[in-house]
Amino acid sequence: MTTVNPAFDPATRRVVPLGGLNRTMLVIELRRMFRNRRTLIFALIFPTVMFFAFGSGKQGNEKLGHGLQGNVAAYILVSMALYGGALMAASGGAMVATERALGWSRQLRLTPLNPMAYIAVKALVAVAMAGLSVLIVNIVGVFKGTPDMPTDTWIYCALLSLVCTLTFASLGVFVGYVVPGENVMQILGPGMAMLSFLGGLFIPLTQYSHAVRLIAYWTPMYGVSEVARSPLTHELPWYAVANAVGWFALFVVGAAWRMSKDTARV
């Protein structure tokens, strides 16, 4: 009579909790992200430099408008924090491209790790890295002293900026499943900058022509930038919320679709 090893007996094998999602895996993924110094330095330093460039001088001390508690420097601070967080989240999500190129994703599928747990880990790591970028830019703003806005407004803007980076974490995962590993940041980096300019993150939409504004309203960066700055500006059009939610849902569905295709190939 053949004896079945309990480790390989389907009747006795223990189901992995949460599909394999655990603290150890999260810590390992975070360490891997911190080793990517080029992306880390760019995403942390570039938004800070942009804040100093646009938020300094007399223009930064100008008030936003009648009845608003804040100045131009505060507006720029929130925008740069969102940009840094979005860039970090996108690059974190796009790490799936490198893992696919190295064959690591194939190895993971031989383990009990659930594909959705794998994506959840990538999203959590991306948001954690985005939070670091948002925190750094805000700390710089505190020490610089130029931004002028109430403390609660400062906190709400930072938290909303962090929530909005989920959209770009999903974008990074989606692009990571579509574009080869060696090309993903060559596309995401310039692409994020272009979306930021066009979506009104770097330059207010009032500075653009009517035709350009009509295009900007449909870009992924427009909705999240309006949401992140809404505690400061006290303005949040319904179509900006629809834009933010719509693009987030689209990127999540796109990432799930490409993941299912990639899983089917293995």
mmCIF file with all atom_site columns, C-alpha atoms in Angstrom, residues 14 19 41 51 79 85 92 97 113 128 141 157 163 184 189 192 199 210 222-223 238:
data_model
loop_
_atom_site.group_PDB
_atom_site.id
_atom_site.type_symbol
_atom_site.label_atom_id
_atom_site.label_alt_id
_atom_site.label_comp_id
_atom_site.label_asym_id
_atom_site.label_entity_id
_atom_site.label_seq_id
_atom_site.pdbx_PDB_ins_code
_atom_site.Cartn_x
_atom_site.Cartn_y
_atom_site.Cartn_z
_atom_site.occupancy
_atom_site.B_iso_or_equiv
_atom_site.pdbx_formal_charge
_atom_site.auth_seq_id
_atom_site.auth_comp_id
_atom_site.auth_asym_id
_atom_site.auth_atom_id
_atom_site.pdbx_PDB_model_num
ATOM 1  C CA . ARG A 1 14  ? -3.632  23.779 5.028   1.00 0.00 ? 14  ARG A CA 1
ATOM 2  C CA . GLY A 1 19  ? -3.858  33.913 -0.176  1.00 0.00 ? 19  GLY A CA 1
ATOM 3  C CA . ILE A 1 41  ? 16.165  59.622 -5.396  1.00 0.00 ? 41  ILE A CA 1
ATOM 4  C CA . PHE A 1 51  ? 8.452   73.078 -5.024  1.00 0.00 ? 51  PHE A CA 1
ATOM 5  C CA . SER A 1 79  ? 0.620   69.689 -6.190  1.00 0.00 ? 79  SER A CA 1
ATOM 6  C CA . GLY A 1 85  ? 3.576   60.320 -4.585  1.00 0.00 ? 85  GLY A CA 1
ATOM 7  C CA . GLY A 1 92  ? 6.285   50.685 -7.456  1.00 0.00 ? 92  GLY A CA 1
ATOM 8  C CA . ALA A 1 97  ? 7.403   44.212 -15.392 1.00 0.00 ? 97  ALA A CA 1
ATOM 9  C CA . LEU A 1 113 ? 0.451   32.705 -3.390  1.00 0.00 ? 113 LEU A CA 1
ATOM 10 C CA . ALA A 1 128 ? 3.784   53.070 1.187   1.00 0.00 ? 128 ALA A CA 1
ATOM 11 C CA . GLY A 1 141 ? 7.371   72.787 3.210   1.00 0.00 ? 141 GLY A CA 1
ATOM 12 C CA . CYS A 1 157 ? -4.492  67.582 1.635   1.00 0.00 ? 157 CYS A CA 1
ATOM 13 C CA . VAL A 1 163 ? -5.357  58.169 -1.395  1.00 0.00 ? 163 VAL A CA 1
ATOM 14 C CA . VAL A 1 184 ? 8.534   50.562 -18.439 1.00 0.00 ? 184 VAL A CA 1
ATOM 15 C CA . GLY A 1 189 ? 8.477   58.829 -16.359 1.00 0.00 ? 189 GLY A CA 1
ATOM 16 C CA . MET A 1 192 ? 3.591   61.129 -15.835 1.00 0.00 ? 192 MET A CA 1
ATOM 17 C CA . GLY A 1 199 ? -3.871  67.906 -16.140 1.00 0.00 ? 199 GLY A CA 1
ATOM 18 C CA . HIS A 1 210 ? -10.207 76.775 -23.750 1.00 0.00 ? 210 HIS A CA 1
ATOM 19 C CA . TYR A 1 222 ? -6.977  66.363 -13.513 1.00 0.00 ? 222 TYR A CA 1
ATOM 20 C CA . GLY A 1 223 ? -9.433  64.648 -11.180 1.00 0.00 ? 223 GLY A CA 1
ATOM 21 C CA . TRP A 1 238 ? -18.558 66.748 -9.569  1.00 0.00 ? 238 TRP A CA 1
#
